[in-house]
Amino acid sequence: MRAYEMSAAAGLDSWKSVERPTPEPGRGQVLVRMRAASLNYRDLLICEGRYPFAINLDRMVPVSDGAGEIVALGEGVRRFTGGERVAGIFSQSWLGGAQVADMWLTALGGAIDGVLTEYRVFDEDGLVTLPDHLSFEEGATLPCAAVTAWNALYGLKPLRAGETVLTLGTGGVSIFAIQLAHAAGARVIATSSSDAKLEKARALGANETINYRTHPDWEQEVRRLTDGVDHVVEVGGTGTLPRSIASTRPGGHVGLIGLLAQGEAIDPLAILGASCIVRGVAVGSREMFEDMNRSIALHAIKPVIDRVYGFDEAPAALAALAEASHVGKIVIRIG
């Protein structure tokens, strides 16, 4: 089978196409024919040697997010019968409840092999079925970005209809947050540096938009529009966290994704003054993924895909991710 490997943090040249033996499932495992994979900012950080969590660069297969179909079952498998359309969960050990201690040690495309390969063996517990209305390419966008958005909105302080959600930018997590919050009946305020991207955000359900180049002190514009927001999906770069905190109402929640703003200083007095909750959001569990999929199916939500690349074009897809001109997700079609 064909696969991609990386053995060093060599930037955009990290991924190399290789041939590997097709694996066979053992007891409690299934073999998935991977059909599509989608990229996250995390993939770029790993390639550049800037990822702060556990990684294994010894011929590691990159990319955490993928979808495919089960083509073989190992002995004793009970959750599947074969032929199901599935996606792998980001952390293979986090099935439900609070974040598990070994989350980063079982994360696909980091500490263990990812999904940029024609076939992959999974433990049966490490998969969820896809909503029927989604293609493999659309299903591949869900495991990291969508579940992260869901966790930010529902993981600690569940979003309620009529509340206000602030999203930053138009990357994968933010676009999913707009769609999920809109489906829940929330008021959504979206920021971006591009009016064209903000128009797309409005089409997806944003009620108000703010161009942060036109309004560099965008938290003041948020306060003009509201008396403070209930939820912030904080995926911004350096300097956005203080503005996100200033945008919340007392008791509001800031879901800190944070990889875009490593080293950002946090002022405890700002949190105290806002009386808000700042919580780290590290993707989510299989239980969250399944809950989210029910909502996606009910509301017929379609993930936003900026462009689909062929399997042989995977390095070009990574380069496009680095350019950061996309709205939504960049996807690689595997087969």
mmCIF file of C-alpha atoms in Angstrom:
data_model
loop_
_atom_site.group_PDB
_atom_site.id
_atom_site.type_symbol
_atom_site.label_atom_id
_atom_site.label_comp_id
_atom_site.label_asym_id
_atom_site.label_seq_id
_atom_site.Cartn_x
_atom_site.Cartn_y
_atom_site.Cartn_z
ATOM 1 C CA MET A 1 0.000 0.000 0.000
ATOM 2 C CA ARG A 2 1.006 3.630 -0.427
ATOM 3 C CA ALA A 3 1.534 5.881 2.559
ATOM 4 C CA TYR A 4 3.322 9.038 3.612
ATOM 5 C CA GLU A 5 5.964 9.091 6.328
ATOM 6 C CA MET A 6 7.993 11.739 8.073
ATOM 7 C CA SER A 7 11.195 11.067 9.983
ATOM 8 C CA ALA A 8 12.343 14.607 10.747
ATOM 9 C CA ALA A 9 10.902 18.057 11.285
ATOM 10 C CA ALA A 10 11.959 19.335 7.860
ATOM 11 C CA GLY A 11 9.264 21.883 7.184
ATOM 12 C CA LEU A 12 7.185 21.593 4.038
ATOM 13 C CA ASP A 13 9.521 18.869 2.721
ATOM 14 C CA SER A 14 8.793 16.553 5.658
ATOM 15 C CA TRP A 15 6.333 14.199 3.963
ATOM 16 C CA LYS A 16 7.746 11.393 1.808
ATOM 17 C CA SER A 17 5.713 8.888 -0.218
ATOM 18 C CA VAL A 18 6.587 5.264 0.614
ATOM 19 C CA GLU A 19 5.370 1.695 0.115
ATOM 20 C CA ARG A 20 4.366 -0.281 3.200
ATOM 21 C CA PRO A 21 2.899 -3.756 3.690
ATOM 22 C CA THR A 22 -0.890 -3.697 4.014
ATOM 23 C CA PRO A 23 -1.619 -4.394 7.711
ATOM 24 C CA GLU A 24 -3.983 -7.046 9.018
ATOM 25 C CA PRO A 25 -6.364 -6.532 11.937
ATOM 26 C CA GLY A 26 -5.784 -8.411 15.180
ATOM 27 C CA ARG A 27 -8.248 -9.260 17.889
ATOM 28 C CA GLY A 28 -10.616 -6.363 18.552
ATOM 29 C CA GLN A 29 -9.291 -4.453 15.548
ATOM 30 C CA VAL A 30 -10.622 -3.476 12.125
ATOM 31 C CA LEU A 31 -8.914 -2.635 8.848
ATOM 32 C CA VAL A 32 -10.038 0.642 7.294
ATOM 33 C CA ARG A 33 -9.495 1.559 3.681
ATOM 34 C CA MET A 34 -8.786 5.265 4.032
ATOM 35 C CA ARG A 35 -10.653 7.389 1.490
ATOM 36 C CA ALA A 36 -9.823 10.952 2.551
ATOM 37 C CA ALA A 37 -7.817 12.964 5.060
ATOM 38 C CA SER A 38 -7.987 16.611 6.108
ATOM 39 C CA LEU A 39 -5.293 18.913 7.404
ATOM 40 C CA ASN A 40 -5.030 20.942 10.600
ATOM 41 C CA TYR A 41 -2.623 23.671 11.716
ATOM 42 C CA ARG A 42 -1.186 21.021 14.029
ATOM 43 C CA ASP A 43 0.215 19.181 10.977
ATOM 44 C CA LEU A 44 2.207 22.257 10.014
ATOM 45 C CA LEU A 45 3.530 22.714 13.569
ATOM 46 C CA ILE A 46 4.736 19.096 13.638
ATOM 47 C CA CYS A 47 6.536 19.509 10.306
ATOM 48 C CA GLU A 48 8.212 22.685 11.532
ATOM 49 C CA GLY A 49 9.311 21.187 14.846
ATOM 50 C CA ARG A 50 7.068 23.543 16.846
ATOM 51 C CA TYR A 51 4.494 21.100 18.207
ATOM 52 C CA PRO A 52 4.531 21.219 22.039
ATOM 53 C CA PHE A 53 3.060 17.769 22.745
ATOM 54 C CA ALA A 54 4.223 14.176 22.338
ATOM 55 C CA ILE A 55 5.340 13.160 18.860
ATOM 56 C CA ASN A 56 7.204 10.228 17.345
ATOM 57 C CA LEU A 57 9.121 11.122 14.184
ATOM 58 C CA ASP A 58 10.448 7.603 13.532
ATOM 59 C CA ARG A 59 8.809 7.014 10.125
ATOM 60 C CA MET A 60 5.534 8.379 11.462
ATOM 61 C CA VAL A 61 2.492 8.490 9.185
ATOM 62 C CA PRO A 62 1.216 12.107 9.478
ATOM 63 C CA VAL A 63 -2.279 13.639 9.777
ATOM 64 C CA SER A 64 -4.889 12.955 12.452
ATOM 65 C CA ASP A 65 -8.137 13.387 10.516
ATOM 66 C CA GLY A 66 -9.370 10.784 8.072
ATOM 67 C CA ALA A 67 -12.385 8.803 6.920
ATOM 68 C CA GLY A 68 -12.840 5.512 5.135
ATOM 69 C CA GLU A 69 -14.668 2.210 5.129
ATOM 70 C CA ILE A 70 -14.141 -0.947 7.154
ATOM 71 C CA VAL A 71 -12.942 -3.730 4.844
ATOM 72 C CA ALA A 72 -11.850 -6.434 7.315
ATOM 73 C CA LEU A 73 -12.612 -7.427 10.902
ATOM 74 C CA GLY A 74 -10.344 -9.016 13.482
ATOM 75 C CA GLU A 75 -11.515 -11.693 15.859
ATOM 76 C CA GLY A 76 -13.939 -10.606 18.558
ATOM 77 C CA VAL A 77 -15.044 -7.292 17.022
ATOM 78 C CA ARG A 78 -18.496 -6.315 18.299
ATOM 79 C CA ARG A 79 -19.067 -2.654 17.413
ATOM 80 C CA PHE A 80 -18.932 -3.169 13.638
ATOM 81 C CA THR A 81 -19.991 -5.774 11.101
ATOM 82 C CA GLY A 82 -17.953 -4.583 8.109
ATOM 83 C CA GLY A 83 -18.595 -2.020 5.403
ATOM 84 C CA GLU A 84 -19.320 0.881 7.768
ATOM 85 C CA ARG A 85 -18.190 4.369 6.806
ATOM 86 C CA VAL A 86 -16.062 5.581 9.701
ATOM 87 C CA ALA A 87 -13.645 8.197 11.006
ATOM 88 C CA GLY A 88 -10.927 7.712 13.609
ATOM 89 C CA ILE A 89 -11.096 9.625 16.874
ATOM 90 C CA PHE A 90 -8.213 12.051 17.440
ATOM 91 C CA SER A 91 -7.037 10.507 20.718
ATOM 92 C CA GLN A 92 -7.511 6.764 20.550
ATOM 93 C CA SER A 93 -7.709 6.365 24.341
ATOM 94 C CA TRP A 94 -10.218 9.142 25.123
ATOM 95 C CA LEU A 95 -13.589 7.451 24.812
ATOM 96 C CA GLY A 96 -15.650 9.579 27.223
ATOM 97 C CA GLY A 97 -15.684 11.589 30.426
ATOM 98 C CA ALA A 98 -12.870 13.884 31.472
ATOM 99 C CA GLN A 99 -9.708 14.163 29.395
ATOM 100 C CA VAL A 100 -7.553 11.077 29.926
ATOM 101 C CA ALA A 101 -3.988 11.325 31.197
ATOM 102 C CA ASP A 102 -2.495 9.611 28.142
ATOM 103 C CA MET A 103 -4.437 11.641 25.580
ATOM 104 C CA TRP A 104 -1.381 12.997 23.784
ATOM 105 C CA LEU A 105 0.319 9.598 23.812
ATOM 106 C CA THR A 106 -2.487 8.097 21.710
ATOM 107 C CA ALA A 107 -3.078 11.028 19.336
ATOM 108 C CA LEU A 108 -3.127 10.133 15.644
ATOM 109 C CA GLY A 109 -0.429 11.687 13.482
ATOM 110 C CA GLY A 110 1.597 12.708 16.530
ATOM 111 C CA ALA A 111 2.647 10.085 19.033
ATOM 112 C CA ILE A 112 1.190 7.280 16.885
ATOM 113 C CA ASP A 113 0.731 6.797 13.148
ATOM 114 C CA GLY A 114 -1.884 8.955 11.477
ATOM 115 C CA VAL A 115 -4.169 8.431 8.512
ATOM 116 C CA LEU A 116 -2.304 9.606 5.387
ATOM 117 C CA THR A 117 -2.163 6.036 4.121
ATOM 118 C CA GLU A 118 -4.282 3.770 1.936
ATOM 119 C CA TYR A 119 -5.052 1.335 4.778
ATOM 120 C CA ARG A 120 -4.903 1.603 8.553
ATOM 121 C CA VAL A 121 -5.724 -0.776 11.398
ATOM 122 C CA PHE A 122 -7.748 0.707 14.262
ATOM 123 C CA ASP A 123 -8.915 -0.681 17.554
ATOM 124 C CA GLU A 124 -12.687 -0.955 17.181
ATOM 125 C CA ASP A 125 -13.156 1.520 20.054
ATOM 126 C CA GLY A 126 -11.180 4.192 18.195
ATOM 127 C CA LEU A 127 -13.760 4.825 15.464
ATOM 128 C CA VAL A 128 -17.139 6.483 14.966
ATOM 129 C CA THR A 129 -19.581 6.071 12.100
ATOM 130 C CA LEU A 130 -20.091 9.003 9.744
ATOM 131 C CA PRO A 131 -23.400 10.838 9.269
ATOM 132 C CA ASP A 132 -25.085 9.341 6.216
ATOM 133 C CA HIS A 133 -25.331 12.620 4.285
ATOM 134 C CA LEU A 134 -21.588 13.281 4.317
ATOM 135 C CA SER A 135 -19.051 12.170 1.726
ATOM 136 C CA PHE A 136 -15.732 10.677 2.787
ATOM 137 C CA GLU A 137 -14.079 14.028 2.076
ATOM 138 C CA GLU A 138 -16.587 15.826 4.313
ATOM 139 C CA GLY A 139 -16.378 13.156 7.016
ATOM 140 C CA ALA A 140 -12.595 13.481 7.080
ATOM 141 C CA THR A 141 -12.900 17.080 8.279
ATOM 142 C CA LEU A 142 -14.591 16.161 11.565
ATOM 143 C CA PRO A 143 -12.186 14.423 14.016
ATOM 144 C CA CYS A 144 -10.071 17.385 15.135
ATOM 145 C CA ALA A 145 -11.540 20.727 14.016
ATOM 146 C CA ALA A 146 -15.225 19.904 14.403
ATOM 147 C CA VAL A 147 -14.867 18.041 17.697
ATOM 148 C CA THR A 148 -12.713 20.869 19.057
ATOM 149 C CA ALA A 149 -15.453 23.372 18.190
ATOM 150 C CA TRP A 150 -18.068 21.106 19.783
ATOM 151 C CA ASN A 151 -15.995 20.760 22.970
ATOM 152 C CA ALA A 152 -15.505 24.536 23.134
ATOM 153 C CA LEU A 153 -19.267 25.069 22.904
ATOM 154 C CA TYR A 154 -20.542 22.111 24.919
ATOM 155 C CA GLY A 155 -17.684 20.520 26.868
ATOM 156 C CA LEU A 156 -17.912 22.516 30.097
ATOM 157 C CA LYS A 157 -20.736 25.030 29.866
ATOM 158 C CA PRO A 158 -23.189 23.825 27.218
ATOM 159 C CA LEU A 159 -24.336 26.428 24.721
ATOM 160 C CA ARG A 160 -28.000 27.398 24.951
ATOM 161 C CA ALA A 161 -30.301 28.910 22.352
ATOM 162 C CA GLY A 162 -30.207 32.696 22.451
ATOM 163 C CA GLU A 163 -26.662 32.931 23.812
ATOM 164 C CA THR A 164 -23.932 34.773 21.920
ATOM 165 C CA VAL A 165 -20.819 33.112 20.486
ATOM 166 C CA LEU A 166 -17.709 34.936 19.256
ATOM 167 C CA THR A 167 -15.480 33.164 16.722
ATOM 168 C CA LEU A 168 -12.036 34.289 15.515
ATOM 169 C CA GLY A 169 -10.972 33.861 11.905
ATOM 170 C CA THR A 170 -12.233 31.451 9.254
ATOM 171 C CA GLY A 171 -10.134 28.343 9.778
ATOM 172 C CA GLY A 172 -11.596 24.900 10.309
ATOM 173 C CA VAL A 173 -12.442 25.184 14.025
ATOM 174 C CA SER A 174 -13.985 28.634 13.662
ATOM 175 C CA ILE A 175 -16.124 27.698 10.652
ATOM 176 C CA PHE A 176 -17.449 24.619 12.450
ATOM 177 C CA ALA A 177 -18.160 26.752 15.524
ATOM 178 C CA ILE A 178 -20.225 29.140 13.399
ATOM 179 C CA GLN A 179 -22.218 26.277 11.888
ATOM 180 C CA LEU A 180 -22.786 24.429 15.170
ATOM 181 C CA ALA A 181 -23.700 27.564 17.105
ATOM 182 C CA HIS A 182 -26.092 28.714 14.384
ATOM 183 C CA ALA A 183 -27.779 25.303 14.401
ATOM 184 C CA ALA A 184 -28.227 25.626 18.185
ATOM 185 C CA GLY A 185 -30.066 28.941 17.831
ATOM 186 C CA ALA A 186 -27.206 31.076 19.116
ATOM 187 C CA ARG A 187 -26.242 34.566 17.975
ATOM 188 C CA VAL A 188 -22.842 34.405 16.263
ATOM 189 C CA ILE A 189 -20.283 37.191 15.880
ATOM 190 C CA ALA A 190 -17.348 36.336 13.594
ATOM 191 C CA THR A 191 -14.049 38.144 13.049
ATOM 192 C CA SER A 192 -11.623 38.053 10.122
ATOM 193 C CA SER A 193 -9.178 40.313 8.310
ATOM 194 C CA SER A 194 -11.004 39.738 5.019
ATOM 195 C CA ASP A 195 -14.413 41.121 4.051
ATOM 196 C CA ALA A 196 -14.756 38.323 1.488
ATOM 197 C CA LYS A 197 -14.227 35.706 4.175
ATOM 198 C CA LEU A 198 -16.683 37.495 6.454
ATOM 199 C CA GLU A 199 -19.316 37.276 3.717
ATOM 200 C CA LYS A 200 -18.803 33.512 3.689
ATOM 201 C CA ALA A 201 -19.128 33.482 7.484
ATOM 202 C CA ARG A 202 -22.464 35.284 7.187
ATOM 203 C CA ALA A 203 -23.661 32.750 4.633
ATOM 204 C CA LEU A 204 -22.892 29.997 7.148
ATOM 205 C CA GLY A 205 -24.854 31.616 9.976
ATOM 206 C CA ALA A 206 -22.849 34.495 11.478
ATOM 207 C CA ASN A 207 -25.241 37.252 12.540
ATOM 208 C CA GLU A 208 -22.628 40.015 12.799
ATOM 209 C CA THR A 209 -19.078 40.246 11.506
ATOM 210 C CA ILE A 210 -16.053 42.354 12.440
ATOM 211 C CA ASN A 211 -13.041 43.032 10.227
ATOM 212 C CA TYR A 212 -10.187 43.258 12.711
ATOM 213 C CA ARG A 213 -8.053 45.277 10.302
ATOM 214 C CA THR A 214 -10.766 47.920 10.160
ATOM 215 C CA HIS A 215 -11.373 47.525 13.906
ATOM 216 C CA PRO A 216 -7.990 46.609 15.464
ATOM 217 C CA ASP A 217 -9.519 47.006 18.932
ATOM 218 C CA TRP A 218 -12.214 44.552 17.947
ATOM 219 C CA GLU A 219 -13.213 43.764 21.522
ATOM 220 C CA GLN A 220 -14.616 47.291 21.687
ATOM 221 C CA GLU A 221 -16.772 46.554 18.656
ATOM 222 C CA VAL A 222 -17.961 43.339 20.329
ATOM 223 C CA ARG A 223 -18.930 45.370 23.405
ATOM 224 C CA ARG A 224 -20.731 47.887 21.209
ATOM 225 C CA LEU A 225 -22.811 45.075 19.726
ATOM 226 C CA THR A 226 -23.420 43.219 23.004
ATOM 227 C CA ASP A 227 -23.157 43.448 26.766
ATOM 228 C CA GLY A 228 -20.535 40.709 26.500
ATOM 229 C CA VAL A 229 -20.596 37.309 24.815
ATOM 230 C CA ASP A 230 -21.335 33.974 26.454
ATOM 231 C CA HIS A 231 -18.738 31.916 24.582
ATOM 232 C CA VAL A 232 -15.501 32.727 22.745
ATOM 233 C CA VAL A 233 -13.902 30.101 20.521
ATOM 234 C CA GLU A 234 -10.351 31.432 20.957
ATOM 235 C CA VAL A 235 -8.128 30.271 18.091
ATOM 236 C CA GLY A 236 -6.477 33.612 17.379
ATOM 237 C CA GLY A 237 -2.815 34.500 17.195
ATOM 238 C CA THR A 238 -0.651 36.394 19.637
ATOM 239 C CA GLY A 239 -2.530 39.251 21.271
ATOM 240 C CA THR A 240 -6.061 37.912 20.827
ATOM 241 C CA LEU A 241 -6.554 36.275 24.222
ATOM 242 C CA PRO A 242 -6.732 39.554 26.210
ATOM 243 C CA ARG A 243 -9.263 40.870 23.697
ATOM 244 C CA SER A 244 -11.294 37.657 23.922
ATOM 245 C CA ILE A 245 -11.389 37.924 27.713
ATOM 246 C CA ALA A 246 -12.461 41.572 27.441
ATOM 247 C CA SER A 247 -15.281 40.508 25.104
ATOM 248 C CA THR A 248 -16.997 38.194 27.603
ATOM 249 C CA ARG A 249 -19.832 38.949 29.957
ATOM 250 C CA PRO A 250 -19.448 37.999 33.657
ATOM 251 C CA GLY A 251 -19.540 34.215 33.832
ATOM 252 C CA GLY A 252 -18.697 33.892 30.143
ATOM 253 C CA HIS A 253 -16.525 31.090 28.775
ATOM 254 C CA VAL A 254 -13.359 31.333 26.658
ATOM 255 C CA GLY A 255 -12.478 28.027 24.990
ATOM 256 C CA LEU A 256 -8.717 28.337 24.482
ATOM 257 C CA ILE A 257 -7.498 26.289 21.517
ATOM 258 C CA GLY A 258 -4.199 28.065 21.737
ATOM 259 C CA LEU A 259 -1.824 26.476 19.218
ATOM 260 C CA LEU A 260 -1.831 29.655 17.158
ATOM 261 C CA ALA A 261 -0.654 31.739 20.115
ATOM 262 C CA GLN A 262 2.050 29.756 21.854
ATOM 263 C CA GLY A 263 3.775 31.794 24.531
ATOM 264 C CA GLU A 264 0.880 34.234 24.874
ATOM 265 C CA ALA A 265 1.009 36.007 28.237
ATOM 266 C CA ILE A 266 -2.080 35.683 30.428
ATOM 267 C CA ASP A 267 -2.989 38.423 32.879
ATOM 268 C CA PRO A 268 -4.846 36.892 35.857
ATOM 269 C CA LEU A 269 -6.334 40.292 36.702
ATOM 270 C CA ALA A 270 -8.020 40.420 33.296
ATOM 271 C CA ILE A 271 -9.716 37.100 33.996
ATOM 272 C CA LEU A 272 -10.666 38.240 37.477
ATOM 273 C CA GLY A 273 -12.026 41.535 36.197
ATOM 274 C CA ALA A 274 -14.125 39.830 33.537
ATOM 275 C CA SER A 275 -15.244 37.062 35.932
ATOM 276 C CA CYS A 276 -14.945 34.655 33.023
ATOM 277 C CA ILE A 277 -13.790 31.064 32.640
ATOM 278 C CA VAL A 278 -10.716 30.403 30.474
ATOM 279 C CA ARG A 279 -10.456 26.695 29.665
ATOM 280 C CA GLY A 280 -8.017 24.760 27.531
ATOM 281 C CA VAL A 281 -9.784 22.772 24.807
ATOM 282 C CA ALA A 282 -7.828 19.773 23.524
ATOM 283 C CA VAL A 283 -10.072 18.271 20.811
ATOM 284 C CA GLY A 284 -12.469 15.884 22.602
ATOM 285 C CA SER A 285 -13.609 12.340 23.311
ATOM 286 C CA ARG A 286 -15.382 9.706 21.218
ATOM 287 C CA GLU A 287 -18.528 10.458 23.205
ATOM 288 C CA MET A 288 -18.333 14.136 22.155
ATOM 289 C CA PHE A 289 -17.727 13.077 18.544
ATOM 290 C CA GLU A 290 -20.836 10.883 18.586
ATOM 291 C CA ASP A 291 -22.947 13.617 20.202
ATOM 292 C CA MET A 292 -21.759 16.092 17.588
ATOM 293 C CA ASN A 293 -22.489 13.705 14.730
ATOM 294 C CA ARG A 294 -26.101 13.416 15.866
ATOM 295 C CA SER A 295 -26.424 17.198 15.707
ATOM 296 C CA ILE A 296 -24.705 17.348 12.309
ATOM 297 C CA ALA A 297 -27.070 14.675 10.980
ATOM 298 C CA LEU A 298 -30.186 16.312 12.450
ATOM 299 C CA HIS A 299 -29.376 19.740 10.994
ATOM 300 C CA ALA A 300 -27.831 18.365 7.763
ATOM 301 C CA ILE A 301 -24.693 20.435 8.378
ATOM 302 C CA LYS A 302 -22.187 20.233 5.527
ATOM 303 C CA PRO A 303 -18.519 20.886 6.352
ATOM 304 C CA VAL A 304 -16.867 23.684 4.395
ATOM 305 C CA ILE A 305 -14.057 22.393 2.182
ATOM 306 C CA ASP A 306 -11.798 24.955 0.512
ATOM 307 C CA ARG A 307 -10.049 22.532 -1.847
ATOM 308 C CA VAL A 308 -9.518 18.804 -2.383
ATOM 309 C CA TYR A 309 -6.089 17.511 -3.446
ATOM 310 C CA GLY A 310 -5.152 14.114 -4.846
ATOM 311 C CA PHE A 311 -3.088 11.644 -2.803
ATOM 312 C CA ASP A 312 -0.010 12.372 -4.909
ATOM 313 C CA GLU A 313 -0.543 16.089 -4.219
ATOM 314 C CA ALA A 314 -0.328 15.799 -0.427
ATOM 315 C CA PRO A 315 2.833 17.971 -0.160
ATOM 316 C CA ALA A 316 1.052 20.674 -2.176
ATOM 317 C CA ALA A 317 -1.882 20.477 0.241
ATOM 318 C CA LEU A 318 0.523 21.041 3.137
ATOM 319 C CA ALA A 319 1.984 24.058 1.347
ATOM 320 C CA ALA A 320 -1.523 25.450 0.843
ATOM 321 C CA LEU A 321 -2.170 25.041 4.564
ATOM 322 C CA ALA A 322 0.941 27.116 5.285
ATOM 323 C CA GLU A 323 -0.324 29.908 3.008
ATOM 324 C CA ALA A 324 -3.417 30.269 5.251
ATOM 325 C CA SER A 325 -5.619 31.691 2.495
ATOM 326 C CA HIS A 326 -8.279 28.982 2.804
ATOM 327 C CA VAL A 327 -11.734 29.116 4.347
ATOM 328 C CA GLY A 328 -12.729 25.902 6.078
ATOM 329 C CA LYS A 329 -10.761 22.726 5.439
ATOM 330 C CA ILE A 330 -8.089 21.456 3.060
ATOM 331 C CA VAL A 331 -8.713 17.809 2.148
ATOM 332 C CA ILE A 332 -6.645 15.069 0.508
ATOM 333 C CA ARG A 333 -8.547 12.386 -1.420
ATOM 334 C CA ILE A 334 -6.781 9.059 -0.828
ATOM 335 C CA GLY A 335 -8.747 6.657 -2.996
#
